[in-house]
Coordinates of C-alpha atoms in Angstrom, one line a residue:
X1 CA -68.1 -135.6 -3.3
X2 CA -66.1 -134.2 -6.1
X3 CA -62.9 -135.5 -4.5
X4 CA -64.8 -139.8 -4.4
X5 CA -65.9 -139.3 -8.1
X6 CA -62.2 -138.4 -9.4
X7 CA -60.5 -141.0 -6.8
X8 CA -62.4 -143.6 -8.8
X9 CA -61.5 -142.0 -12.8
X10 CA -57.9 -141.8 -12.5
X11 CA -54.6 -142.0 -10.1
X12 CA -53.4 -140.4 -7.3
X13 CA -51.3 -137.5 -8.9
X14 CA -53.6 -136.9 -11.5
X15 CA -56.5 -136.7 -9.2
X16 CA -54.8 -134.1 -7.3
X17 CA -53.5 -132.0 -10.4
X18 CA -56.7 -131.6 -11.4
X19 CA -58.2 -131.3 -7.8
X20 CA -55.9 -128.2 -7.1
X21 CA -57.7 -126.3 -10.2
X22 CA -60.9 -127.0 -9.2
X23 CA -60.3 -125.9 -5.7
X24 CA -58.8 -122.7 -7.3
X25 CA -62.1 -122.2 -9.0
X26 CA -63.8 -122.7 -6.3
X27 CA -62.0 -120.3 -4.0
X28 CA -62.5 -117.3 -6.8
X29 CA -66.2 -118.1 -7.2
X30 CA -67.1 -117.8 -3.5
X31 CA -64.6 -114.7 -3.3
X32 CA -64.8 -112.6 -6.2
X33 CA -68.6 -113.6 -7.9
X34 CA -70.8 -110.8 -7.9
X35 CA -72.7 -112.3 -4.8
X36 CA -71.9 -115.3 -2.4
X37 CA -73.2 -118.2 -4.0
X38 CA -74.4 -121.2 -2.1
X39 CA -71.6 -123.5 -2.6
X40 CA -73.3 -127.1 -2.2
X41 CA -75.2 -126.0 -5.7
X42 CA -72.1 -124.8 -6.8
X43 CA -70.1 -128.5 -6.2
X44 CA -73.5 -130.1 -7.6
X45 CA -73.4 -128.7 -10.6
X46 CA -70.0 -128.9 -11.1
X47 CA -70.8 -132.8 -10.9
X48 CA -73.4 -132.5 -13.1
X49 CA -70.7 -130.5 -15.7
X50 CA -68.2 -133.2 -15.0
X51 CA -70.4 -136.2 -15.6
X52 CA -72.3 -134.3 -18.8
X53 CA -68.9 -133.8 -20.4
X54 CA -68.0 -137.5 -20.6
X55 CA -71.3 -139.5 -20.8
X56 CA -74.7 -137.8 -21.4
X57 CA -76.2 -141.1 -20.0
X58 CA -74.9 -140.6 -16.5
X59 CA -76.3 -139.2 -13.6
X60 CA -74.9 -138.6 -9.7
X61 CA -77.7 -139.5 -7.3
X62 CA -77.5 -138.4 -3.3
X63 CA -78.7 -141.4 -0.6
X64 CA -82.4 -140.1 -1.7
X65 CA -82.1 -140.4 -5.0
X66 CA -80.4 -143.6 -5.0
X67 CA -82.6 -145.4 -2.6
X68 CA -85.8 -144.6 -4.9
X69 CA -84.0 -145.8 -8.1
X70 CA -83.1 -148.9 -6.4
X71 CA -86.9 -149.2 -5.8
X72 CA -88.0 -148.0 -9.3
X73 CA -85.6 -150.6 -10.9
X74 CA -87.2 -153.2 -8.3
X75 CA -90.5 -152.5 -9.6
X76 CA -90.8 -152.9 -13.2
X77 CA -94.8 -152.9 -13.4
X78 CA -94.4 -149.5 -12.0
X79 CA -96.7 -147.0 -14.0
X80 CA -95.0 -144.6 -16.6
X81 CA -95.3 -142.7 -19.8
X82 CA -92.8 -144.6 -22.4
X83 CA -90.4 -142.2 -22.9
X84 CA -86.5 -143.3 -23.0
X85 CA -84.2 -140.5 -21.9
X86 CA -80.6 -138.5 -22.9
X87 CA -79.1 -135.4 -21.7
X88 CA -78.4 -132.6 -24.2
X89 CA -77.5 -129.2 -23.5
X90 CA -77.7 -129.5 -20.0
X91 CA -81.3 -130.4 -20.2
X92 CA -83.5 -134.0 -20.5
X93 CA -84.2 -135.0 -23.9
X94 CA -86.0 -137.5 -25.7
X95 CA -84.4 -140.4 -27.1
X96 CA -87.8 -142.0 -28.0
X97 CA -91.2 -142.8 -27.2
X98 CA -92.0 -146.0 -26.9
X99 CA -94.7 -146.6 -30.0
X100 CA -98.6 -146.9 -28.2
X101 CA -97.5 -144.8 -25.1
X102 CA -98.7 -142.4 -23.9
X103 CA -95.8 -140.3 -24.5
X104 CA -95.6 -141.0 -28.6
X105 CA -99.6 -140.4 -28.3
X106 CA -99.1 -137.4 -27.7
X107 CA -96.8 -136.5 -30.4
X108 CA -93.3 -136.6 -28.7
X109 CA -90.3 -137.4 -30.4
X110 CA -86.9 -138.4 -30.8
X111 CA -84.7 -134.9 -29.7
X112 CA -87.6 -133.1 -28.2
X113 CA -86.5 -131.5 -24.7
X114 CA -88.0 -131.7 -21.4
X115 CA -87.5 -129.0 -19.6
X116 CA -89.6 -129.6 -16.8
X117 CA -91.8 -132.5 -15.6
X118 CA -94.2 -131.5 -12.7
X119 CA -93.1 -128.1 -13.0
X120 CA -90.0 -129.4 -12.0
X121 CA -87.1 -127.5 -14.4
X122 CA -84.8 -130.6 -15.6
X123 CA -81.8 -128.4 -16.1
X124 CA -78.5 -130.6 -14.4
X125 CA -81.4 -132.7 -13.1
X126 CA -79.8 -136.2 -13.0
X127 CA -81.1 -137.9 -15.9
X128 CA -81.9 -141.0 -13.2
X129 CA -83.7 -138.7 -11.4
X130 CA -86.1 -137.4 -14.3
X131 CA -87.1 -141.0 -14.8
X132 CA -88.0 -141.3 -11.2
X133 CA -90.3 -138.9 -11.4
X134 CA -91.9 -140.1 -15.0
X135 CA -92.8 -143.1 -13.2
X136 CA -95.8 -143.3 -10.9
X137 CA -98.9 -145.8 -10.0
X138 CA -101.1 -146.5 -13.5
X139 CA -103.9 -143.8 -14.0
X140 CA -101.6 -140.8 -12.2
X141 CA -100.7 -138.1 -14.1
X142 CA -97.3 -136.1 -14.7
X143 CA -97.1 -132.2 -16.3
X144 CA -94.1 -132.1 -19.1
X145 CA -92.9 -129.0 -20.6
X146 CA -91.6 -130.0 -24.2
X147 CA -89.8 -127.8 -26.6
X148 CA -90.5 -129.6 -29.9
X149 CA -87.5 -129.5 -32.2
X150 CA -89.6 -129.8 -35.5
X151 CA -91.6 -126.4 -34.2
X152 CA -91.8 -123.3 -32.6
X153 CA -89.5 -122.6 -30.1
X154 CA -91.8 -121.9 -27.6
X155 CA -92.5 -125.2 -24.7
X156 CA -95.5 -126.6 -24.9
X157 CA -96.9 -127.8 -21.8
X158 CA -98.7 -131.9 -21.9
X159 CA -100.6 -133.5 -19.4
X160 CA -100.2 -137.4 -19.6
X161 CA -101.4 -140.3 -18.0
X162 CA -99.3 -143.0 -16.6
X163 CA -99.8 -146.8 -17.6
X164 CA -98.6 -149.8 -17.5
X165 CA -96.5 -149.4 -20.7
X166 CA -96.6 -152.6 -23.2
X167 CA -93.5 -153.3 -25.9
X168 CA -95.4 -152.8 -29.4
X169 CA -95.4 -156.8 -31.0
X170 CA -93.5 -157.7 -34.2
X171 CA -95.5 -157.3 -37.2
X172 CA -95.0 -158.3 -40.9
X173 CA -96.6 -158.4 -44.6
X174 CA -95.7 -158.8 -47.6
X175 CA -96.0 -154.8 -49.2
X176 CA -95.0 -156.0 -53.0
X177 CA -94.8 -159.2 -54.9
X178 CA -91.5 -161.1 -53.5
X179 CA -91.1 -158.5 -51.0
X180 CA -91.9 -159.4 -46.8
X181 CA -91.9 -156.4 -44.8
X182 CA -90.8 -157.4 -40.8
X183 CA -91.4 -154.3 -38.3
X184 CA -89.1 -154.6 -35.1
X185 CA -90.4 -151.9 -32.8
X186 CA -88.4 -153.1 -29.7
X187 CA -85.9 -155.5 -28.6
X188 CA -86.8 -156.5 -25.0
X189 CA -86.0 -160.3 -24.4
X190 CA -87.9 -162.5 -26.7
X191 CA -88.3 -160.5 -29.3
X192 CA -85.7 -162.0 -31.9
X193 CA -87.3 -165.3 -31.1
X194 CA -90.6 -163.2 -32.3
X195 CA -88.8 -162.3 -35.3
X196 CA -87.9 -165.2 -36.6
X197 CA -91.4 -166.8 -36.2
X198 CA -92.4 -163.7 -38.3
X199 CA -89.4 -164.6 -41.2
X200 CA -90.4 -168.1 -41.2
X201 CA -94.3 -166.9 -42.1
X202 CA -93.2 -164.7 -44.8
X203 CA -91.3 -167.2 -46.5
X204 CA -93.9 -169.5 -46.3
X205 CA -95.8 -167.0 -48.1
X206 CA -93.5 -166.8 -51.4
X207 CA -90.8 -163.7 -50.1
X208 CA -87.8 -163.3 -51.9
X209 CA -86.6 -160.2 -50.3
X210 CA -86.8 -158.7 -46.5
X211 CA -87.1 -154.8 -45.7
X212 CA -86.0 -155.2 -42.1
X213 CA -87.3 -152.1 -40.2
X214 CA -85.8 -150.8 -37.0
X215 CA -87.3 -147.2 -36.9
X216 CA -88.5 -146.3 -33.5
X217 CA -86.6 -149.2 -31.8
X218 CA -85.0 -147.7 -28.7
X219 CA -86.4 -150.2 -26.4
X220 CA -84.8 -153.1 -24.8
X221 CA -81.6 -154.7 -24.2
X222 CA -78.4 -154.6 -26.7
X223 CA -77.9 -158.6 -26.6
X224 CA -81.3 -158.8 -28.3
X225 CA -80.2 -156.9 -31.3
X226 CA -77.3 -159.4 -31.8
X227 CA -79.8 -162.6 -31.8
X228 CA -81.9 -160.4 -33.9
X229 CA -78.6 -160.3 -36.8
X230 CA -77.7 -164.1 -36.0
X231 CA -80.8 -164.6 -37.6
X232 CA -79.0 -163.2 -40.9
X233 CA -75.9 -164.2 -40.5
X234 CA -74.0 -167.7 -41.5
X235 CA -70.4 -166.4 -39.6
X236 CA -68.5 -163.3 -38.8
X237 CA -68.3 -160.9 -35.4
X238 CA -71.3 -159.3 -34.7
X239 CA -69.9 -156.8 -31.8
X240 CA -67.4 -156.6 -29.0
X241 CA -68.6 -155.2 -25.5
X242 CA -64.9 -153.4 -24.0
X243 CA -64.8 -150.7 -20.8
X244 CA -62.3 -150.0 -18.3
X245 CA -62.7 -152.4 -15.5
X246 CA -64.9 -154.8 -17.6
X247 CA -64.0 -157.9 -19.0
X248 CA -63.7 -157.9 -22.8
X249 CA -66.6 -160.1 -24.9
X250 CA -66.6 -160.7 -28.5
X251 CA -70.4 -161.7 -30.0
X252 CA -69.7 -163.9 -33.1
X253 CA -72.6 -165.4 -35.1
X254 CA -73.2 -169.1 -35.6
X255 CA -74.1 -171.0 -38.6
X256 CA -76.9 -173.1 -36.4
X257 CA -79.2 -169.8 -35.7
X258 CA -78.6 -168.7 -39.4
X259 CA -83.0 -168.6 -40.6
X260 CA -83.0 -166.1 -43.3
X261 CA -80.4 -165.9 -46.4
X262 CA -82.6 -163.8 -48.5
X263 CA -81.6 -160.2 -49.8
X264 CA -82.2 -157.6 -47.2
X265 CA -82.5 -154.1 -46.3
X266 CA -82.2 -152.7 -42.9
X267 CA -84.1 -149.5 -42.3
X268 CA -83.4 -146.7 -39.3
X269 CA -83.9 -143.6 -38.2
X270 CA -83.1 -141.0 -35.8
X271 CA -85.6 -143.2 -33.0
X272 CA -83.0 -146.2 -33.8
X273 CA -81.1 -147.0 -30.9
X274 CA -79.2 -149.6 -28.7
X275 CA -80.0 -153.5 -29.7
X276 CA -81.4 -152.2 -33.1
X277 CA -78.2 -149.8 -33.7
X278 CA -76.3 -152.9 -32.9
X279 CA -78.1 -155.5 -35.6
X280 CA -77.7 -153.0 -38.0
X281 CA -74.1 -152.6 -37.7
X282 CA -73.4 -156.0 -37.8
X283 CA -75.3 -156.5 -41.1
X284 CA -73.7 -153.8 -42.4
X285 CA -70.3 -154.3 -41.9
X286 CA -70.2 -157.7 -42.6
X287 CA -71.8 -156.7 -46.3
X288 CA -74.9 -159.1 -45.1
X289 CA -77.2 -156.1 -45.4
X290 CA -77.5 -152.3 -46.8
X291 CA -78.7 -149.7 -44.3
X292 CA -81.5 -147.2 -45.9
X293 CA -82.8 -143.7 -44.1
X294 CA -81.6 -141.7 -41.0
X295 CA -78.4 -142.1 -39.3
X296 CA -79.2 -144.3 -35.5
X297 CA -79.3 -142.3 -32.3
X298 CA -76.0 -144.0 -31.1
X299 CA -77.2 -145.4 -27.7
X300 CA -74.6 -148.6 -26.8
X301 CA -73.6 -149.2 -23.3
X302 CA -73.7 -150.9 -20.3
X303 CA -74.7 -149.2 -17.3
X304 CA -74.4 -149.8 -13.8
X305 CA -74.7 -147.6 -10.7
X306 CA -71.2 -147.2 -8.9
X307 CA -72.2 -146.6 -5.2
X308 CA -70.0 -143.5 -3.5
X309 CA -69.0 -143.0 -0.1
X310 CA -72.0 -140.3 0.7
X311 CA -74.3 -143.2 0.2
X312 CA -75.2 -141.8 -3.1
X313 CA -74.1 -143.5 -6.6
X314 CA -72.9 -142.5 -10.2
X315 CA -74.9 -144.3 -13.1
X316 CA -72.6 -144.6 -15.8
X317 CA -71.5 -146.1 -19.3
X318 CA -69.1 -148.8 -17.7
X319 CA -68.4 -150.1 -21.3
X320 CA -69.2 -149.7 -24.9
X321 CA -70.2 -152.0 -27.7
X322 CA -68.3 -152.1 -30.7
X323 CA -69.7 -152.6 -34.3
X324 CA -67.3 -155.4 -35.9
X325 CA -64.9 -152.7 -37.5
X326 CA -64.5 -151.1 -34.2
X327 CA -66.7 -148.4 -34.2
X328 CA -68.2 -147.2 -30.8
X329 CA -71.8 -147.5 -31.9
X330 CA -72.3 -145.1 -29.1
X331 CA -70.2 -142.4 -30.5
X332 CA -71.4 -142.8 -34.1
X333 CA -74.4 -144.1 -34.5
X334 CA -74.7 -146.4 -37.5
X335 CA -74.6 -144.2 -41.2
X336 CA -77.4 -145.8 -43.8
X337 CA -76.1 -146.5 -47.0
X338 CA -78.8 -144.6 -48.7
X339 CA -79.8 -141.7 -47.0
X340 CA -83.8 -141.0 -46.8
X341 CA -84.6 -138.6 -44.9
X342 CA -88.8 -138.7 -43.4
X343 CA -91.4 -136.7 -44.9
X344 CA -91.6 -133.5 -42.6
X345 CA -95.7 -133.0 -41.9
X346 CA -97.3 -130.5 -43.5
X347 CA -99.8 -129.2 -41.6
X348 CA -101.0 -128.7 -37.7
X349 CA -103.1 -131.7 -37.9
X350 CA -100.1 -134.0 -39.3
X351 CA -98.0 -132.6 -36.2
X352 CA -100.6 -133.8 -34.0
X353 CA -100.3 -137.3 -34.7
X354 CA -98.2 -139.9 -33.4
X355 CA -94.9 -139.6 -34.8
X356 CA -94.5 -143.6 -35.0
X357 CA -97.6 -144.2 -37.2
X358 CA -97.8 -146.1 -40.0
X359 CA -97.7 -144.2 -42.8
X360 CA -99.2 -145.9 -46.4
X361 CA -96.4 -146.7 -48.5
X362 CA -97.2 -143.7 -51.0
X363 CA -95.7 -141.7 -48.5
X364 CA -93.3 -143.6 -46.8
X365 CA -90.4 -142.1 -48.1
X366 CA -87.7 -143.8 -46.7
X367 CA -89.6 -147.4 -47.2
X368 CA -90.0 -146.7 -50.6
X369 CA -86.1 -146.0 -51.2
X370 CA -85.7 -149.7 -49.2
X371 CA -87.6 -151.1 -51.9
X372 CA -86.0 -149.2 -54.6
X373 CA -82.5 -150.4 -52.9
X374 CA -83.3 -153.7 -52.9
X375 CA -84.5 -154.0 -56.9
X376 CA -81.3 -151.9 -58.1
X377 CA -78.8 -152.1 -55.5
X378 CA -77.5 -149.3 -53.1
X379 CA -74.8 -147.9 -55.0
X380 CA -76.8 -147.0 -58.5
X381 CA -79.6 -145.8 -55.5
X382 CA -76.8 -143.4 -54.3
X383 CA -76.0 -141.8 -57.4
X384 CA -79.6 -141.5 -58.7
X385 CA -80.4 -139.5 -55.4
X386 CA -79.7 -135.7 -55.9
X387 CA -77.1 -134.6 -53.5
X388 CA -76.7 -137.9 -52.0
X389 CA -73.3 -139.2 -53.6
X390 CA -70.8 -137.1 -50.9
X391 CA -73.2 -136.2 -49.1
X392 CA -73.2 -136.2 -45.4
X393 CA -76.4 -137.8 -44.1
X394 CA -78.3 -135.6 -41.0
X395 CA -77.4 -135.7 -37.6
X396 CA -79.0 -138.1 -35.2
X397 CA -79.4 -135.0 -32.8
X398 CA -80.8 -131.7 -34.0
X399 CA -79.8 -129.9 -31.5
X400 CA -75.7 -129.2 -30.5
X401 CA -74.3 -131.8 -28.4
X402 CA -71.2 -130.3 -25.7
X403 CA -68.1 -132.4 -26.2
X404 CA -67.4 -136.3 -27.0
X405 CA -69.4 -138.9 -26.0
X406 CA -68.4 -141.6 -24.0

């Protein structure tokens, strides 16, 4: 198994440099550990190791496992919880939760870990895997055990219900005089369409300015964020798309599906991820937009399955899209201009609500530093905020994250 996944990564004499190591290891393990270990959950998790290391995306699936994620990816209307998935740590964690799920209902959030789901422990569990078994028919239920990072560190153990999970809609207002407010909460097909519909209202309506929010937008597919910053943008490159064996794309923006010209703000947080990450890169680096509150997740790949001899597969990051400097959005996320960091509940009840929900703009801190952005600019912003000029702005992930990602 260990021998296919190399064969594929790299040549011959390579392959066999590093083959003869591992075999070494091997050898001492089952001689000289302090017990005989079982060597097949010694390869696996070597796998696990191997693919961890490079790409916390990835996962290796046996015939099994393979065969019911070809189903699972057959059957979107399948049941499930709204929860989009990384690896950290060795274990499942939480990229986000999709807003009116039942996973953000019940207060989960972007880094939290899943250490077990039907009592299940998700430790080297291939990440495929643990969203096999988060899906299910619509009124089933599912056990997760979650250590919070915002609290204790004990687990706490939630019962959810599965449903037929539904992308929250675009919504918009005006929040101040000359000011529209557009909330992208997803980027599944259609939505930039959605969008613009939106940006076309808000005009109508007398707005000067747009407060573009991306907070809590995980969902959806990477191409949608780029028609989403076409929207904004008269010309320029707006990402490239690059991997090994993949052909090379460069997205450029076109004058014709230019809508809005207006001043605007982009605002993301730690829940920010793939097609949003992407339309706030491109706004940013081609000066069309500022970039106000938490650095993005930094979730920008394609993914495939690579099918292996054993009838199994590897899912992995085949290639990686670019911001239009040549940053690896995945690596990096994308670094706000402004850094605003959320308001931190204060009290057991606060915890208890969904972390996506709309606060009132009195305490919407990093809203309120968009607006305050967008009436003085972002640099005299910068240097107002205490500590923020040199500043480094908070990771993305709480928790420590084991070597590069891909």
């Amino acid at each position: 198994m260990l021998g296919t996944l190399l064969g594929r990564a790299a040549g011959p004499e390579n392959v066999y440099s590093h083959l003869s190591v591992f075999t070494e290891v091997l050898s001492r393990i089952k001689s000289e550990y302090v017990e005989e270990p079982d060597m097949q959950d010694v390869t696996l998790g070597a796998v696990h190791g191997l693919l961890e290391a490079i790409d916390p995306y990835a996962s290796y699936l046996n015939r099994e496992q393979y065969e019911q994620y070809a189903r699972m990816m057959k059957n979107n209307g399948k049941g499930g919880v709204g929860l989009i998935l990384s690896r950290r740590v060795g274990y499942v964690s939480v990229v986000d939760a999709i807003p009116g799920s039942p996973a953000a209902r019940a207060g989960i959030d972007t880094g939290d870990m899943i250490e077990a789901i039907d009592g299940v422990a998700t430790r080297d569990m291939p990440l495929a895997f643990a969203e096999i078994l988060l899906r299910g028919a619509p009124g089933t239920e599912v056990r997760l055990s979650v250590l919070r990072v915002r609290e204790s560190a004990e687990p706490q153990e939630i019962k959810l219900v599965r449903e037929e999970v539904r992308y929250p809609p675009v919504r918009s207002e005006i929040i101040q005089e000359g000011i529209g407010h557009v909330r992208v909460q997803s980027l599944e097909p259609g939505k930039s369409a959605e969008v613009a519909r939106h940006l076309e209202r808000l005009m109508s309506l007398g707005a000067r300015k747009i407060i573009l929010d991306l907070r809590d937008s995980a969902a959806g597919e990477p191409k949608e964020g780029l028609e989403l910053a076409d929207l904004f943008l008269d010309e320029g490159t707006l990402s490239s798309l690059r991997g090994q064996k993949v052909e090379r794309q460069e997205f450029r923006a076109s004058r014709e599906k230019t809508l809005c010209r207006l001043p605007l703000v982009v605002v993301t947080n730690r829940g920010t991820a793939r097609g949003a990450e992407l339309a706030a890169a491109a706004l940013l680096e081609n000066k069309r937009a500022e970039v106000v509150g938490e650095r993005s997740y930094g979730d920008a790949a394609l993914r495939r399955p690579v099918p292996l001899d054993d009838g199994g597969a590897v899912i992995l990051s085949v290639a990686k899209f670019y911001s239009p400097s040549g940053k690896a959005v995945q690596d990096t996320g994308v670094v706000p201009t402004v850094v605003a960091m959320a308001r931190e509940p204060v009290s057991e009840g606060e915890r208890a609500i969904e972390p996506q929900a709309e606060l009132p703009l009195s305490q919407d801190t990093i809203l309120q530093k968009a607006i305050e952005v967008l009436a003085k600019g972002a640099r005299l912003v910068a240097q107002e905020t205490t500590g923020q000029e040199g500043a480094s702005p908070r990771p993305a992930h709480p928790l420590p994250v084991p070597g590069p990602r891909p």
